[in-house]
Amino acid sequence: MSKSLIQSKNHMSITEETIRHVATLARLDISPGEIQTYTGQLSRILGLMEQLRAIPTEGIAPMSHAVALTLPEREDVAVNPDRREALLANAPDSEEGCFRVPKIIE
Amino acid sequence: MSTESRYETVIGLEIHTQLATRSKIFCGCPNRFGSPPNTQICPVCAAFPGVLPVINKAVLDMAIMTGLALQGEIRTLNEFSRKNYFYPDLPAGYQISQFELPIVEHGFLMIEPEGGARKRIGITRAHMEVDAGKNLHEGIVGASWVDLNRTGTPLLEIVTEPDLRSAAETGAFLKKLRGLVRHLGVCDGNMEEGSFRCDANVSVRRRGETRLGTRAEIKNLNSIRNVMRAIDYEVERQIDLIEAGEKVIQETRLWDANQNHTRTMRGKEEAHDYRYFPEPDLPPVVLTVERIEAIRKRMPELPDEKLIRFQKDYGLGEYDAGVLTADREMADYFEAAVMAARPAEAKSVANWVTVELLGRLNREGMELGQSPVVAEALGKLTRMIHEGIISGKIAKTVFGHMWDGAGDPARIVEEKGLVQVSDQGAIEAEVDRILAAHPDKIAQYRSGKVQLLGFFVGEIMKAMRGKANPGVVNGLLKSKLDG
Amino acid sequence: MDAPIPTLAQAAQALAARETSSVELTRACLSRIERLDPTLNAFITVDAEGALRSAEQADQARSRGEGGALTGIPLAIKDLFCTEGLRTTCASRMLERFVPPYESTVTARLRAAGAVILGKTNMDEFAMGSSNETSYFGPVRNPWDPARTPGGSSGGSAAAVAAGLCVAAIGTDTGGSIRQPAAMTGITGLKPTYGRVSRFGMIAFASSLDQAGPMTRDLRDAAMLLQVMAGHDPLDSTSITTPPPDYLAALERPVRDWRIGLPEEYFGAGLHPEVRAAIDGAIALYRELGATIVPISLPYTQHAIPTYYIIAPAEASSNLARYDGIRFGHRCDQPKDLKDLYARTRAEGFGAEVKRRIMLGTYVLSSGYYDAYYRKAQRVRRLIAEDFARAFRDHDLSVILTPTAPESAFPLDEKKEDPVSMYLSDIFTINVNLAGLPAVSLPCGFDFHGMPIGFQLIGRPLDEAAILTAGHAYQQASDWHNARPGNLP
Ligand SMILES: [Zn+2]
């Protein structure tokens, strides 16, 4: 997207609107004061990252794993017994063997 | 030109097939439908802190097999990614899925829509992912409940090219695909229980236009019939919008089968940004060519291959072969019946299966698996006709007894004294008796009313309670009347 | 003043010789915790009852002639290893009352080897921090000077070992979280090769970087713990299958003729002169031991900080999505709808640094920025890893020697409000995580304030044996690791 290129030209400055959008994506309730703080801090942190842009990385495969392994597989065996009680024990709110949440509207 | 015919419908599908493994995709919980809420979950599938996924081998095998059956390319290097979004039925806050490197790409499936020509429907990709849990709303006041039993069920999401042009084609495609996954044994295809789910991307455009129109993604389609109804509704809605000078907006819509319409889906996350990235907890999937070929070898014969073989080996017509290969259970039933009969009798076995058996099942509203008449018995029955032990007519009576649970046809025939009489002498005596009783009819016949032959046959059959060999009866009658 | 807490090797020997009992040793630790921890705040949860029960069982086992190297040894565990039935908080309000119904592989292996778990140690919240100040349960204080940080994020484990509140401890290291606090508290901290120790049940910060390791008084103790912790785990798909070698045997090898690499990039302007001087002393000692010092270059080192601070927060933003107030953990009061449940629960449950990293990670993964940040960082990560591989290969090195941290323990609050300068303090350790290599920090001197200084030995992939050998040779020839904080109450 061109948006990132435009922003990076004159140092990485993040807008408060971007911060609000990111907070929505991350499901974090943030106060107007925090929006300001994050805008400043994230801009400075992203400023640190600007130096990467100059590194030529064409043809370099992205590295997702620290060690080159291939996926191990397990046999298709069903083992787990019913542990409902133990797994509901930490729930802040539960009812009838289910986790309870505010009404979901679809 | 009607309004509808000035538009072309374009449909692409995303089909979520639940793979019929014993355990879930990334943990050992049973993969089973219908247990009490949250009784088949563990810290892994319920995404407790610090847990890690370990893939089920069978999921990879089933994905490979389905990919091969869809004539797709199997990527020997593929990877899992995380798709990030928040929803109560997604406990980790991300779905482990495949994004940039799916296991299957570039496949296709041939369809035979009713009254249309065979058509190739492209399969863009198929990828493995985890199913979500269930949010329960009905009858709960002021809250929703979360049941995570389904969380972690392995899914193979099959994505088609936008190659479908009508509800009918879509229906034909879904029937074909469902038959295929059932045939392979990778999915039970049960749409009501949600093990075979379909989302449809529907758009319309003026005929001649090459660009795609704005699409709506339709969800909550729990039967092929509903998919077809929803498409019809949606096409009409979009055309009406365009005709009224309005715009179709890209959105997710829910099909409401009771109201017979689609409606905008509310409540889902307004910002769609899934932030895919490679799953750091799972190294890349590396498949060997040997493994893929071994799966190809043990794969059951595909319906399309079977269709051709049935025509060639059994001399069946395309229609019969099509009916008999529509699903694996049917094809297996037919072939077991042929085994009990003789290959030369395959055509008549096919007749018995498609006409008598399916007709009866349909009338009774039953599935093939519930049939009281097993394949071997039906094959034996056919064989008895060909060996002249019973007539086709008697066979229908015997079939009736078999249906009612009497079992082995030979025993029924023996117990009920239904063995066909082929003995020339016994039949001739009866022929002579009937002819002697109807001298007037003989005269009429000889003066040209040849259709009276049927009358004589009927009388003889009646007298012999249907057991006379019709060939012998015919031969004797003819020689006596004409000779 | 009670008797000093022995090293693991000493304790194991004393237990085997029946000169002491596990109950006695455990009581000694618990009494020191009781006396010193109000000052240090190294523990979030002390499980005195459970520890004494395990100690009794260990003593019984020993009296039956059973038990192994760890039977009856009291350990402290960083509070991000899930312990069945024992609260596991990750130093977060989010998990303040979380009691796992399952056990991490690391603690299960330690328990199976007979270890006694004293309790769960304080840390930076979700292991995000370099000073232990982000803990919901308050900062840990450095036993050498309670006004200073013990480093982070495994600051509680480091302080507990340094102050003798336990025989040894377990930490985790995502960007230096074992090695940096080890350096700042004068102990030995080892981060194994990524995948050498199972991550199952270890609460994730950044999945492709996290690795658990021992925090001990010396290399021998580290080898003894690593021997139990290391090994393949079918529950962790990133776990390495190669069986671990005999680490204790590795200790006894000489380093004569070993080639030790010295990367020039680690000795630049940012390095505090007193740290530099202490490291020079360590280098000189290796020369005396007959090793050859080889100047090398790791040119991509300078890009490690931005690379790490893209990759780690990105993974964290996803890993921490499961804290939604539904199945476990904090939930806000009276959520009015689903959005409110998520947003307020997470805003209340997470501290400022965790939120900052979630925001950062969400941003770098979001549509339009992924290629510029995340994918770019992943490519640079490969260059950083290749840097090391090339250096080891081209110079035929056994280990690489660097400072662990650019400076010694800094005063609490000094960097608290400045995330960027805090992030820069990880500069010498995070490359190792990005490359997945094993590394150890061990003490090599003190600064003007009497604060410990550490240096780092980095090995080839899966060559923990080499850093154990080199580190042990150094500790055999020096005394820094025996120094104990003297002014504890
Ligand atoms: Zn499970």
PDB file of N, CA and C in Angstrom, chain B residues 441-449 480-483:
ATOM      1  N   LYS B 441     -61.947 -68.249 -29.439  1.00  0.00           N
ATOM      2  CA  LYS B 441     -60.789 -67.335 -29.446  1.00  0.00           C
ATOM      3  C   LYS B 441     -59.721 -67.831 -30.423  1.00  0.00           C
ATOM      4  N   ILE B 442     -59.622 -69.185 -30.533  1.00  0.00           N
ATOM      5  CA  ILE B 442     -58.651 -69.758 -31.473  1.00  0.00           C
ATOM      6  C   ILE B 442     -59.025 -69.348 -32.898  1.00  0.00           C
ATOM      7  N   ALA B 443     -60.339 -69.442 -33.161  1.00  0.00           N
ATOM      8  CA  ALA B 443     -60.818 -69.064 -34.494  1.00  0.00           C
ATOM      9  C   ALA B 443     -60.499 -67.606 -34.797  1.00  0.00           C
ATOM     10  N   GLN B 444     -60.799 -66.744 -33.803  1.00  0.00           N
ATOM     11  CA  GLN B 444     -60.523 -65.306 -33.996  1.00  0.00           C
ATOM     12  C   GLN B 444     -59.036 -65.066 -34.249  1.00  0.00           C
ATOM     13  N   TYR B 445     -58.207 -65.757 -33.457  1.00  0.00           N
ATOM     14  CA  TYR B 445     -56.758 -65.599 -33.610  1.00  0.00           C
ATOM     15  C   TYR B 445     -56.326 -65.988 -35.015  1.00  0.00           C
ATOM     16  N   ARG B 446     -56.806 -67.125 -35.440  1.00  0.00           N
ATOM     17  CA  ARG B 446     -56.377 -67.638 -36.737  1.00  0.00           C
ATOM     18  C   ARG B 446     -56.904 -66.772 -37.872  1.00  0.00           C
ATOM     19  N   SER B 447     -58.013 -66.036 -37.622  1.00  0.00           N
ATOM     20  CA  SER B 447     -58.513 -65.144 -38.667  1.00  0.00           C
ATOM     21  C   SER B 447     -57.801 -63.789 -38.607  1.00  0.00           C
ATOM     22  N   GLY B 448     -56.782 -63.667 -37.783  1.00  0.00           N
ATOM     23  CA  GLY B 448     -55.943 -62.454 -37.854  1.00  0.00           C
ATOM     24  C   GLY B 448     -55.835 -61.645 -36.576  1.00  0.00           C
ATOM     25  N   LYS B 449     -56.592 -62.006 -35.547  1.00  0.00           N
ATOM     26  CA  LYS B 449     -56.526 -61.214 -34.318  1.00  0.00           C
ATOM     27  C   LYS B 449     -55.379 -61.750 -33.434  1.00  0.00           C
ATOM     28  N   LYS B 480     -48.677 -74.318 -31.494  1.00  0.00           N
ATOM     29  CA  LYS B 480     -50.007 -74.953 -31.574  1.00  0.00           C
ATOM     30  C   LYS B 480     -50.978 -74.086 -32.353  1.00  0.00           C
ATOM     31  N   LEU B 481     -50.931 -72.797 -32.204  1.00  0.00           N
ATOM     32  CA  LEU B 481     -51.894 -71.908 -32.865  1.00  0.00           C
ATOM     33  C   LEU B 481     -51.541 -71.717 -34.340  1.00  0.00           C
ATOM     34  N   ASP B 482     -50.267 -71.511 -34.577  1.00  0.00           N
ATOM     35  CA  ASP B 482     -49.849 -71.198 -35.951  1.00  0.00           C
ATOM     36  C   ASP B 482     -49.640 -72.461 -36.778  1.00  0.00           C
ATOM     37  N   GLY B 483     -49.280 -73.559 -36.090  1.00  0.00           N
ATOM     38  CA  GLY B 483     -48.831 -74.750 -36.778  1.00  0.00           C
ATOM     39  C   GLY B 483     -49.927 -75.563 -37.433  1.00  0.00           C
TER      40      GLY B 483
END
